[in-house]
GROMACS .gro file of C-alpha atoms in nm:
model
  475
    1MET     CA    1   3.212  -1.108   0.222
    2ARG     CA    2   3.356  -0.769   0.109
    3ILE     CA    3   3.134  -0.486   0.082
    4PHE     CA    4   3.036  -0.133   0.018
    5PHE     CA    5   2.743   0.084   0.155
    6TYR     CA    6   2.666   0.306  -0.119
    7GLY     CA    7   2.500   0.624   0.076
    8ILE     CA    8   2.552   0.780   0.384
    9GLY     CA    9   2.233   1.016   0.383
   10ARG     CA   10   1.878   1.012   0.581
   11PHE     CA   11   1.824   0.635   0.435
   12TYR     CA   12   2.145   0.512   0.576
   13GLN     CA   13   2.131   0.697   0.914
   14LYS     CA   14   1.766   0.575   0.979
   15ARG     CA   15   1.890   0.206   0.951
   16ARG     CA   16   2.241   0.272   1.094
   17GLU     CA   17   2.222   0.046   1.395
   18ALA     CA   18   2.057  -0.243   1.190
   19LEU     CA   19   2.350  -0.227   0.936
   20ILE     CA   20   2.641  -0.184   1.162
   21LYS     CA   21   2.498  -0.508   1.306
   22LEU     CA   22   2.421  -0.692   0.987
   23ARG     CA   23   2.789  -0.633   0.855
   24GLU     CA   24   2.928  -0.806   1.147
   25GLY     CA   25   3.117  -1.097   0.979
   26ASP     CA   26   3.167  -0.917   0.689
   27THR     CA   27   3.492  -0.700   0.554
   28PHE     CA   28   3.356  -0.368   0.532
   29LEU     CA   29   3.532  -0.183   0.296
   30GLY     CA   30   3.378   0.176   0.360
   31PHE     CA   31   3.120   0.385   0.213
   32ILE     CA   32   3.084   0.525  -0.151
   33ASP     CA   33   2.909   0.876  -0.216
   34LYS     CA   34   2.924   1.143  -0.455
   35ARG     CA   35   3.011   1.369  -0.188
   36ALA     CA   36   3.323   1.190  -0.101
   37GLU     CA   37   3.558   1.515  -0.172
   38GLU     CA   38   3.370   1.690   0.109
   39CYS     CA   39   3.336   1.404   0.338
   40HIS     CA   40   3.653   1.171   0.327
   41MET     CA   41   3.550   0.973   0.660
   42PHE     CA   42   3.205   0.879   0.800
   43ASP     CA   43   3.121   0.654   1.097
   44GLY     CA   44   3.515   0.573   1.140
   45ALA     CA   45   3.526   0.432   0.760
   46HIS     CA   46   3.668   0.589   0.436
   47VAL     CA   47   3.419   0.748   0.189
   48TYR     CA   48   3.472   0.672  -0.168
   49LEU     CA   49   3.365   0.857  -0.520
   50PRO     CA   50   3.177   0.593  -0.708
   51GLU     CA   51   3.440   0.553  -0.965
   52GLU     CA   52   3.710   0.501  -0.715
   53ALA     CA   53   3.514   0.230  -0.535
   54VAL     CA   54   3.441   0.017  -0.830
   55GLN     CA   55   3.795  -0.010  -0.911
   56LYS     CA   56   3.855  -0.208  -0.577
   57ASP     CA   57   3.815  -0.577  -0.523
   58PHE     CA   58   3.476  -0.642  -0.351
   59ASP     CA   59   3.186  -0.888  -0.354
   60ALA     CA   60   2.890  -0.679  -0.318
   61ILE     CA   61   2.785  -0.290  -0.301
   62VAL     CA   62   2.479  -0.271  -0.055
   63VAL     CA   63   2.265   0.042  -0.166
   64THR     CA   64   2.203   0.226   0.122
   65ASN     CA   65   2.015   0.513  -0.064
   66ALA     CA   66   1.644   0.569  -0.125
   67SER     CA   67   1.669   0.580  -0.494
   68PHE     CA   68   1.769   0.197  -0.531
   69GLY     CA   69   1.692   0.205  -0.915
   70GLU     CA   70   1.911   0.511  -0.992
   71VAL     CA   71   2.210   0.392  -0.818
   72LYS     CA   72   2.191   0.022  -0.950
   73GLU     CA   73   2.164   0.187  -1.316
   74GLU     CA   74   2.494   0.400  -1.236
   75LEU     CA   75   2.684   0.102  -1.088
   76LEU     CA   76   2.581  -0.099  -1.410
   77GLN     CA   77   2.716   0.158  -1.643
   78TYR     CA   78   3.030   0.142  -1.417
   79GLY     CA   79   3.044  -0.228  -1.522
   80VAL     CA   80   2.951  -0.342  -1.193
   81ALA     CA   81   2.805  -0.692  -1.193
   82GLU     CA   82   2.417  -0.704  -1.150
   83LYS     CA   83   2.429  -0.969  -0.874
   84LYS     CA   84   2.707  -0.774  -0.692
   85ILE     CA   85   2.445  -0.491  -0.625
   86LEU     CA   86   2.203  -0.525  -0.348
   87SER     CA   87   1.913  -0.336  -0.201
   88TYR     CA   88   1.890  -0.299   0.174
   89ASP     CA   89   1.607  -0.557   0.155
   90ALA     CA   90   1.842  -0.811  -0.014
   91TYR     CA   91   2.139  -0.782   0.203
   92LEU     CA   92   1.910  -0.801   0.510
   93ALA     CA   93   1.766  -1.111   0.358
   94LYS     CA   94   2.102  -1.237   0.260
   95LYS     CA   95   2.230  -1.217   0.621
   96LYS     CA   96   1.894  -1.318   0.795
   97GLY     CA   97   1.879  -1.644   0.553
   98VAL     CA   98   1.539  -1.846   0.646
   99GLU     CA   99   1.529  -1.695   0.997
  100ARG     CA  100   1.128  -1.655   1.105
  101ARG     CA  101   0.908  -1.570   1.370
  102GLU     CA  102   0.569  -1.684   1.402
  103TYR     CA  103   0.272  -1.577   1.616
  104GLY     CA  104  -0.101  -1.657   1.672
  105ASP     CA  105  -0.296  -1.975   1.649
  106PHE     CA  106  -0.609  -2.088   1.430
  107TYR     CA  107  -0.821  -2.133   1.763
  108GLY     CA  108  -0.956  -2.484   1.645
  109VAL     CA  109  -1.027  -2.382   1.277
  110SER     CA  110  -0.994  -2.670   1.038
  111GLY     CA  111  -1.072  -2.572   0.690
  112ARG     CA  112  -0.826  -2.524   0.394
  113LYS     CA  113  -0.464  -2.418   0.438
  114LEU     CA  114  -0.421  -2.070   0.300
  115LEU     CA  115  -0.099  -1.857   0.280
  116MET     CA  116  -0.144  -1.472   0.226
  117VAL     CA  117   0.177  -1.301   0.167
  118THR     CA  118   0.226  -0.912   0.197
  119VAL     CA  119   0.483  -0.669   0.215
  120ASN     CA  120   0.584  -0.507   0.596
  121LEU     CA  121   0.270  -0.493   0.804
  122ASP     CA  122   0.176  -0.160   0.853
  123TYR     CA  123  -0.099   0.082   0.793
  124ASN     CA  124  -0.104   0.113   0.435
  125GLY     CA  125  -0.388   0.065   0.202
  126GLY     CA  126  -0.283  -0.276   0.043
  127THR     CA  127  -0.166  -0.439   0.342
  128LEU     CA  128  -0.487  -0.335   0.529
  129ALA     CA  129  -0.662  -0.497   0.236
  130LEU     CA  130  -0.496  -0.822   0.289
  131ILE     CA  131  -0.554  -0.808   0.674
  132HIS     CA  132  -0.906  -0.765   0.598
  133ALA     CA  133  -0.926  -1.069   0.340
  134ALA     CA  134  -0.763  -1.278   0.595
  135GLY     CA  135  -1.008  -1.196   0.863
  136ALA     CA  136  -1.270  -1.276   0.630
  137MET     CA  137  -1.130  -1.630   0.527
  138ALA     CA  138  -1.066  -1.707   0.872
  139ALA     CA  139  -1.437  -1.636   0.971
  140HIS     CA  140  -1.533  -1.863   0.651
  141GLY     CA  141  -1.366  -2.158   0.813
  142ASP     CA  142  -1.020  -2.149   0.658
  143CYS     CA  143  -0.668  -2.174   0.841
  144VAL     CA  144  -0.512  -1.858   0.717
  145THR     CA  145  -0.132  -1.773   0.770
  146ILE     CA  146  -0.028  -1.396   0.714
  147MET     CA  147   0.345  -1.399   0.591
  148ALA     CA  148   0.536  -1.077   0.566
  149PRO     CA  149   0.927  -0.954   0.611
  150ASP     CA  150   0.828  -0.754   0.929
  151ALA     CA  151   0.521  -0.579   1.119
  152ASP     CA  152   0.453  -0.269   1.310
  153GLU     CA  153   0.410  -0.380   1.669
  154SER     CA  154   0.068  -0.217   1.718
  155LEU     CA  155  -0.081  -0.383   1.394
  156LEU     CA  156   0.040  -0.721   1.503
  157GLN     CA  157  -0.115  -0.702   1.788
  158GLU     CA  158  -0.464  -0.611   1.622
  159ILE     CA  159  -0.396  -0.886   1.351
  160LEU     CA  160  -0.335  -1.166   1.637
  161LYS     CA  161  -0.696  -1.069   1.786
  162LEU     CA  162  -0.807  -1.290   1.456
  163PRO     CA  163  -0.789  -1.661   1.469
  164VAL     CA  164  -0.491  -1.640   1.216
  165LYS     CA  165  -0.106  -1.715   1.228
  166VAL     CA  166   0.160  -1.455   1.155
  167CYS     CA  167   0.479  -1.566   1.006
  168LEU     CA  168   0.758  -1.273   0.990
  169MET     CA  169   1.021  -1.345   0.734
  170PRO     CA  170   1.302  -1.088   0.646
  171ALA     CA  171   1.393  -1.292   0.353
  172LEU     CA  172   1.064  -1.364   0.234
  173CYS     CA  173   1.148  -1.216  -0.155
  174TYR     CA  174   1.474  -1.338  -0.169
  175LEU     CA  175   1.398  -1.732  -0.101
  176ASP     CA  176   1.536  -1.976  -0.348
  177ALA     CA  177   1.316  -2.289  -0.457
  178GLU     CA  178   1.492  -2.521  -0.205
  179GLN     CA  179   1.409  -2.273   0.092
  180MET     CA  180   1.038  -2.254  -0.014
  181LYS     CA  181   0.941  -2.621   0.002
  182TRP     CA  182   0.716  -2.566   0.272
  183LEU     CA  183   0.461  -2.405   0.059
  184CYS     CA  184   0.363  -2.737  -0.100
  185LYS     CA  185   0.164  -2.788   0.255
  186TYR     CA  186  -0.064  -2.494   0.145
  187ASP     CA  187  -0.405  -2.555  -0.022
  188ALA     CA  188  -0.367  -2.207  -0.213
  189CYS     CA  189  -0.182  -1.887  -0.185
  190LEU     CA  190  -0.275  -1.528  -0.221
  191VAL     CA  191   0.035  -1.306  -0.290
  192ASN     CA  192  -0.055  -0.949  -0.236
  193VAL     CA  193   0.067  -0.632  -0.418
  194TYR     CA  194   0.313  -0.602  -0.742
  195GLN     CA  195   0.646  -0.556  -0.502
  196ASN     CA  196   0.591  -0.944  -0.425
  197GLY     CA  197   0.582  -1.044  -0.777
  198ALA     CA  198   0.904  -1.249  -0.758
  199PHE     CA  199   0.772  -1.433  -0.472
  200ALA     CA  200   0.465  -1.479  -0.651
  201ILE     CA  201   0.646  -1.646  -0.963
  202LYS     CA  202   0.827  -1.877  -0.735
  203ALA     CA  203   0.537  -1.955  -0.528
  204SER     CA  204   0.325  -2.068  -0.840
  205LYS     CA  205   0.545  -2.344  -0.914
  206LEU     CA  206   0.477  -2.512  -0.560
  207CYS     CA  207   0.113  -2.425  -0.511
  208PRO     CA  208  -0.178  -2.264  -0.665
  209THR     CA  209  -0.091  -1.899  -0.656
  210LEU     CA  210  -0.336  -1.588  -0.679
  211TRP     CA  211  -0.161  -1.245  -0.755
  212TRP     CA  212  -0.368  -0.949  -0.605
  213LEU     CA  213  -0.260  -0.600  -0.740
  214HIS     CA  214  -0.338  -0.274  -0.597
  215GLU     CA  215  -0.058  -0.014  -0.739
  216PRO     CA  216  -0.127   0.309  -0.880
  217SER     CA  217   0.047   0.418  -1.238
  218ASN     CA  218   0.393   0.593  -1.201
  219ARG     CA  219   0.254   0.932  -1.192
  220PHE     CA  220   0.327   0.986  -0.828
  221CYS     CA  221   0.559   0.700  -0.756
  222ASN     CA  222   0.757   0.434  -0.937
  223ILE     CA  223   0.643   0.112  -0.820
  224TYR     CA  224   0.675  -0.062  -1.144
  225SER     CA  225   1.003   0.082  -1.249
  226SER     CA  226   1.179   0.047  -0.899
  227VAL     CA  227   1.049  -0.318  -0.849
  228GLN     CA  228   1.158  -0.427  -1.163
  229GLN     CA  229   1.502  -0.268  -1.096
  230GLU     CA  230   1.517  -0.496  -0.794
  231PHE     CA  231   1.380  -0.814  -0.965
  232PRO     CA  232   1.460  -0.827  -1.338
  233GLU     CA  233   1.258  -1.144  -1.376
  234LEU     CA  234   0.946  -0.935  -1.348
  235ARG     CA  235   1.013  -0.772  -1.697
  236GLU     CA  236   0.961  -1.116  -1.869
  237ALA     CA  237   0.564  -1.170  -1.871
  238GLU     CA  238   0.601  -1.534  -1.968
  239ARG     CA  239   0.697  -1.614  -1.623
  240PHE     CA  240   0.338  -1.561  -1.514
  241SER     CA  241   0.224  -1.847  -1.692
  242LEU     CA  242   0.135  -2.073  -1.358
  243LEU     CA  243  -0.005  -1.754  -1.197
  244ARG     CA  244  -0.369  -1.619  -1.212
  245ILE     CA  245  -0.363  -1.225  -1.158
  246VAL     CA  246  -0.655  -1.045  -1.026
  247ALA     CA  247  -0.682  -0.680  -0.960
  248VAL     CA  248  -0.862  -0.459  -0.704
  249SER     CA  249  -1.040  -0.242  -0.904
  250THR     CA  250  -1.019  -0.143  -1.332
  251ARG     CA  251  -0.788   0.155  -1.253
  252ALA     CA  252  -0.549  -0.087  -1.102
  253GLN     CA  253  -0.577  -0.333  -1.400
  254VAL     CA  254  -0.482  -0.060  -1.623
  255ASN     CA  255  -0.189   0.025  -1.448
  256PHE     CA  256  -0.067  -0.297  -1.448
  257GLU     CA  257  -0.175  -0.382  -1.820
  258ALA     CA  258   0.030  -0.082  -1.921
  259TYR     CA  259   0.324  -0.323  -1.862
  260TYR     CA  260   0.177  -0.660  -1.902
  261PRO     CA  261  -0.115  -0.624  -2.181
  262ASP     CA  262  -0.411  -0.858  -2.106
  263ARG     CA  263  -0.289  -1.036  -1.804
  264VAL     CA  264  -0.549  -0.950  -1.542
  265ASP     CA  265  -0.786  -1.227  -1.501
  266THR     CA  266  -1.077  -1.068  -1.323
  267ILE     CA  267  -1.133  -0.779  -1.073
  268LEU     CA  268  -1.124  -0.851  -0.713
  269PRO     CA  269  -1.267  -0.583  -0.471
  270TYR     CA  270  -1.139  -0.570  -0.127
  271CYS     CA  271  -1.357  -0.606   0.169
  272LEU     CA  272  -1.404  -0.375   0.484
  273PRO     CA  273  -1.519  -0.536   0.831
  274ASP     CA  274  -1.863  -0.365   0.894
  275SER     CA  275  -1.869  -0.145   1.177
  276GLY     CA  276  -2.157   0.065   1.052
  277GLN     CA  277  -2.429  -0.172   1.142
  278ASP     CA  278  -2.569   0.016   1.463
  279PHE     CA  279  -2.434   0.362   1.332
  280ARG     CA  280  -2.680   0.629   1.343
  281ASN     CA  281  -2.629   0.970   1.133
  282GLU     CA  282  -2.769   1.262   1.322
  283PRO     CA  283  -2.822   1.608   1.181
  284HIS     CA  284  -2.599   1.864   1.257
  285GLU     CA  285  -2.638   2.246   1.278
  286SER     CA  286  -2.327   2.295   1.016
  287VAL     CA  287  -2.221   2.057   0.733
  288THR     CA  288  -1.896   1.883   0.840
  289PHE     CA  289  -1.658   1.787   0.512
  290ALA     CA  290  -1.377   1.543   0.596
  291ILE     CA  291  -1.082   1.476   0.338
  292ILE     CA  292  -0.871   1.191   0.500
  293GLY     CA  293  -0.547   1.079   0.459
  294GLY     CA  294  -0.195   1.202   0.502
  295VAL     CA  295  -0.085   1.540   0.305
  296CYS     CA  296   0.051   1.441  -0.015
  297LYS     CA  297   0.016   1.554  -0.362
  298HIS     CA  298  -0.169   1.268  -0.499
  299LYS     CA  299  -0.423   1.300  -0.214
  300ALA     CA  300  -0.522   1.659  -0.338
  301GLN     CA  301  -0.581   1.837  -0.020
  302ASP     CA  302  -0.489   2.158  -0.230
  303VAL     CA  303  -0.784   2.107  -0.461
  304PHE     CA  304  -0.997   2.048  -0.167
  305LEU     CA  305  -0.864   2.382   0.009
  306GLN     CA  306  -0.907   2.572  -0.336
  307ALA     CA  307  -1.286   2.451  -0.338
  308VAL     CA  308  -1.333   2.579   0.006
  309ALA     CA  309  -1.173   2.901  -0.115
  310LEU     CA  310  -1.449   2.902  -0.400
  311LEU     CA  311  -1.750   2.861  -0.167
  312PRO     CA  312  -1.973   3.202  -0.114
  313GLN     CA  313  -1.896   3.339   0.224
  314GLN     CA  314  -2.247   3.276   0.358
  315LEU     CA  315  -2.191   2.918   0.270
  316ARG     CA  316  -1.864   2.847   0.412
  317GLU     CA  317  -1.979   2.973   0.743
  318LYS     CA  318  -2.257   2.703   0.719
  319ALA     CA  319  -1.988   2.435   0.679
  320GLU     CA  320  -1.654   2.295   0.875
  321PHE     CA  321  -1.386   2.122   0.679
  322ARG     CA  322  -1.124   1.895   0.849
  323ILE     CA  323  -0.822   1.749   0.696
  324ILE     CA  324  -0.748   1.422   0.876
  325GLY     CA  325  -0.414   1.236   0.894
  326SER     CA  326  -0.052   1.318   0.896
  327SER     CA  327   0.038   1.680   0.782
  328ASP     CA  328   0.357   1.782   0.962
  329GLY     CA  329   0.582   1.705   0.637
  330GLU     CA  330   0.850   1.972   0.553
  331ASP     CA  331   0.833   1.916   0.204
  332ALA     CA  332   0.711   2.201  -0.030
  333TYR     CA  333   0.360   2.043  -0.107
  334SER     CA  334   0.299   1.988   0.265
  335VAL     CA  335   0.411   2.346   0.357
  336ALA     CA  336   0.194   2.514   0.107
  337VAL     CA  337  -0.128   2.285   0.228
  338ARG     CA  338  -0.059   2.433   0.587
  339GLU     CA  339  -0.030   2.802   0.445
  340ALA     CA  340  -0.352   2.765   0.230
  341ALA     CA  341  -0.531   2.592   0.550
  342ALA     CA  342  -0.424   2.897   0.763
  343ARG     CA  343  -0.608   3.145   0.553
  344GLU     CA  344  -0.950   2.950   0.602
  345PRO     CA  345  -1.085   2.977   0.988
  346ARG     CA  346  -1.334   2.693   0.912
  347VAL     CA  347  -1.065   2.458   0.807
  348ARG     CA  348  -0.884   2.222   1.093
  349PHE     CA  349  -0.614   1.989   1.061
  350CYS     CA  350  -0.717   1.675   1.329
  351GLY     CA  351  -0.400   1.484   1.291
  352VAL     CA  352  -0.355   1.108   1.275
  353LEU     CA  353  -0.657   0.917   1.447
  354SER     CA  354  -0.673   0.587   1.584
  355ARG     CA  355  -0.918   0.318   1.460
  356VAL     CA  356  -1.143   0.395   1.757
  357GLU     CA  357  -1.091   0.792   1.723
  358MET     CA  358  -1.172   0.751   1.366
  359ARG     CA  359  -1.515   0.569   1.425
  360GLU     CA  360  -1.599   0.854   1.684
  361ALA     CA  361  -1.486   1.122   1.415
  362PHE     CA  362  -1.740   0.983   1.173
  363ARG     CA  363  -2.017   1.049   1.388
  364THR     CA  364  -1.959   1.405   1.333
  365ILE     CA  365  -1.886   1.392   0.969
  366ASP     CA  366  -2.156   1.451   0.712
  367VAL     CA  367  -1.947   1.453   0.385
  368VAL     CA  368  -1.663   1.206   0.301
  369VAL     CA  369  -1.429   1.395   0.040
  370CYS     CA  370  -1.176   1.202  -0.183
  371ALA     CA  371  -1.010   1.487  -0.411
  372SER     CA  372  -0.716   1.226  -0.502
  373ARG     CA  373  -0.557   1.272  -0.852
  374GLU     CA  374  -0.511   0.904  -0.857
  375GLU     CA  375  -0.632   0.623  -0.630
  376THR     CA  376  -0.698   0.242  -0.731
  377MET     CA  377  -0.977   0.252  -0.480
  378SER     CA  378  -1.043   0.451  -0.187
  379LEU     CA  379  -1.062   0.312   0.172
  380THR     CA  380  -1.209   0.655   0.293
  381ILE     CA  381  -1.505   0.644   0.026
  382THR     CA  382  -1.568   0.273   0.107
  383GLU     CA  383  -1.589   0.343   0.495
  384GLY     CA  384  -1.793   0.654   0.405
  385MET     CA  385  -2.054   0.437   0.246
  386MET     CA  386  -2.032   0.192   0.521
  387TYR     CA  387  -2.153   0.448   0.769
  388GLY     CA  388  -2.390   0.614   0.544
  389LYS     CA  389  -2.206   0.926   0.462
  390ILE     CA  390  -2.258   1.148   0.158
  391CYS     CA  391  -1.922   1.075  -0.048
  392ILE     CA  392  -1.783   1.268  -0.278
  393THR     CA  393  -1.490   1.124  -0.511
  394THR     CA  394  -1.304   1.210  -0.811
  395ASP     CA  395  -1.316   1.007  -1.135
  396ALA     CA  396  -0.961   0.927  -1.108
  397THR     CA  397  -1.033   0.672  -0.832
  398GLY     CA  398  -1.136   0.299  -0.865
  399MET     CA  399  -1.438   0.381  -0.634
  400ALA     CA  400  -1.586   0.591  -0.912
  401ASP     CA  401  -1.684   0.282  -1.039
  402TYR     CA  402  -1.948   0.222  -0.759
  403ILE     CA  403  -2.105   0.553  -0.768
  404GLU     CA  404  -2.385   0.671  -0.968
  405ASN     CA  405  -2.374   1.040  -0.948
  406GLY     CA  406  -2.653   1.187  -0.753
  407LYS     CA  407  -2.783   0.841  -0.631
  408ASN     CA  408  -2.547   0.704  -0.382
  409GLY     CA  409  -2.263   0.955  -0.398
  410PHE     CA  410  -2.114   1.236  -0.612
  411VAL     CA  411  -1.819   1.196  -0.844
  412VAL     CA  412  -1.621   1.501  -0.993
  413PRO     CA  413  -1.363   1.555  -1.248
  414VAL     CA  414  -1.029   1.507  -1.101
  415GLU     CA  415  -0.829   1.840  -1.031
  416ASN     CA  416  -1.136   2.054  -1.081
  417ALA     CA  417  -1.174   2.267  -0.766
  418ALA     CA  418  -1.460   2.453  -0.923
  419ALA     CA  419  -1.692   2.137  -0.985
  420LEU     CA  420  -1.566   2.015  -0.643
  421ALA     CA  421  -1.671   2.375  -0.495
  422ALA     CA  422  -2.034   2.327  -0.670
  423CYS     CA  423  -2.091   2.000  -0.527
  424MET     CA  424  -2.003   2.121  -0.208
  425VAL     CA  425  -2.242   2.413  -0.248
  426HIS     CA  426  -2.546   2.177  -0.376
  427ILE     CA  427  -2.494   1.986  -0.032
  428ILE     CA  428  -2.487   2.275   0.199
  429GLU     CA  429  -2.795   2.414   0.033
  430HIS     CA  430  -2.965   2.072   0.076
  431ALA     CA  431  -2.837   1.950   0.392
  432ASN     CA  432  -3.150   1.772   0.508
  433CYS     CA  433  -3.251   1.618   0.172
  434TYR     CA  434  -2.999   1.345   0.141
  435LYS     CA  435  -3.152   1.097   0.331
  436ASP     CA  436  -3.182   0.852   0.008
  437ILE     CA  437  -2.844   0.898  -0.061
  438ARG     CA  438  -2.710   0.800   0.258
  439SER     CA  439  -2.918   0.463   0.244
  440VAL     CA  440  -2.812   0.400  -0.080
  441ALA     CA  441  -2.460   0.429  -0.011
  442ARG     CA  442  -2.511   0.191   0.275
  443ARG     CA  443  -2.655  -0.069   0.037
  444THR     CA  444  -2.366  -0.009  -0.212
  445TYR     CA  445  -2.110  -0.119   0.079
  446GLU     CA  446  -2.339  -0.419   0.157
  447ARG     CA  447  -2.368  -0.523  -0.197
  448TYR     CA  448  -1.984  -0.500  -0.280
  449PHE     CA  449  -1.759  -0.462   0.027
  450THR     CA  450  -1.866  -0.710   0.312
  451THR     CA  451  -1.647  -0.970   0.443
  452GLU     CA  452  -1.919  -1.205   0.358
  453ARG     CA  453  -1.930  -1.099  -0.005
  454PHE     CA  454  -1.523  -1.101  -0.039
  455ALA     CA  455  -1.509  -1.470   0.123
  456ASP     CA  456  -1.751  -1.586  -0.144
  457ASN     CA  457  -1.560  -1.419  -0.407
  458LEU     CA  458  -1.210  -1.507  -0.308
  459THR     CA  459  -1.318  -1.883  -0.268
  460ALA     CA  460  -1.454  -1.871  -0.604
  461GLU     CA  461  -1.124  -1.717  -0.763
  462PHE     CA  462  -0.889  -2.003  -0.532
  463VAL     CA  463  -1.140  -2.278  -0.699
  464ARG     CA  464  -1.028  -2.108  -1.055
  465THR     CA  465  -0.677  -2.091  -0.954
  466VAL     CA  466  -0.655  -2.467  -0.836
  467LYS     CA  467  -0.821  -2.602  -1.134
  468MET     CA  468  -0.613  -2.380  -1.377
  469TRP     CA  469  -0.301  -2.459  -1.165
  470LYS     CA  470  -0.377  -2.853  -1.213
  471CYS     CA  471  -0.404  -2.833  -1.561
  472LYS     CA  472  -0.095  -2.667  -1.658
  473PRO     CA  473   0.210  -2.841  -1.711
  474GLY     CA  474   0.518  -2.713  -1.453
  475GLU     CA  475   0.785  -2.533  -1.631
   0.00000   0.00000   0.00000
């Protein structure tokens, strides 16, 4: 296969060794980059302008650039056939074929055979939701296999403590019907997140398939448009006819139905394994507020810091404020957040904490704040309620649907630092008066988010999915 790589920037350099190995056996024609006039050679190969490269004889252009959608659109305008434009993942899949690695065991479990498919196993919210789901169904007595293209090694080791199997298959989203016949051995399949929609369509022709959505809108990311660029079949809603579709929250449903009206069947909230049963909340001399999550615009640490700055000085001195998560980015937003935090002596960055460290941190946290500009749920608020903490979230999160203001937590308007500050003032001034809110928060977790409740809910959804699948004629 005669190939070009389009892009010589950070995306390529991060994957350089893997790409050099992958292209063995192909005829490498060189790089494409708009900086070709400045950089004629790169990594020992010629660099071409796009308009030069498309005139040559080639079989594929592999987009080694983070902006796959934009590059693909450009190449299409040059007249390049769509089938000749490959993303990095598509190229990886083409070279790896049906290669797979398997880990784990069911440890004597003999229930239904369930397949749960997700993106790379790493510490993102959607993937963690699926892992918790797998644990819940395994405890329910089902034989669960988690399938993903790749995995973070430390998270993989955590998953393998569960009675589940893990299968890593780089070509997962790019398999054809012949390569997917093994799906027929499963009783049902749960396909996680919008990025796996193309797999969900193909899987639904072979076994009962439930598609579980978590995605935000395109306000802060372009998941819907970028995935549709890579998998054009997702632009055709009629291809979903054999699927049942569920969303993690009403907010995730609204985001999906902006593209596919009236296609979500129901809401399926996630679960969170209970580590708060023996957790004791003890009074502290000062009230500690924590905002948890990597520093980025949609998490709105800037609004949190604005609220802190609005607090009267005497109340600020009765509280502590923590930012937990990655905060060392060099983008303009991260820099601005660090500068704002430096002006507040009561604010402390805590960095990224492990699960064990995070549980210990919760012992000293009184109030969990989610200031997010958008969040289809909020794992940190769910966790806070599990531990019986006072929780504040914005009305732009899915968790707002579960909070009755002043009863089991607080909901404030999004991007309203003054409203957040007023809520914080009330909490600081009445620090010892929230025992009931803490108790009701814990009961809210028990009602909606335990693994037992989730296993019952997902079992019911699988029953409905199997019934629908058996009643519909195949395509």
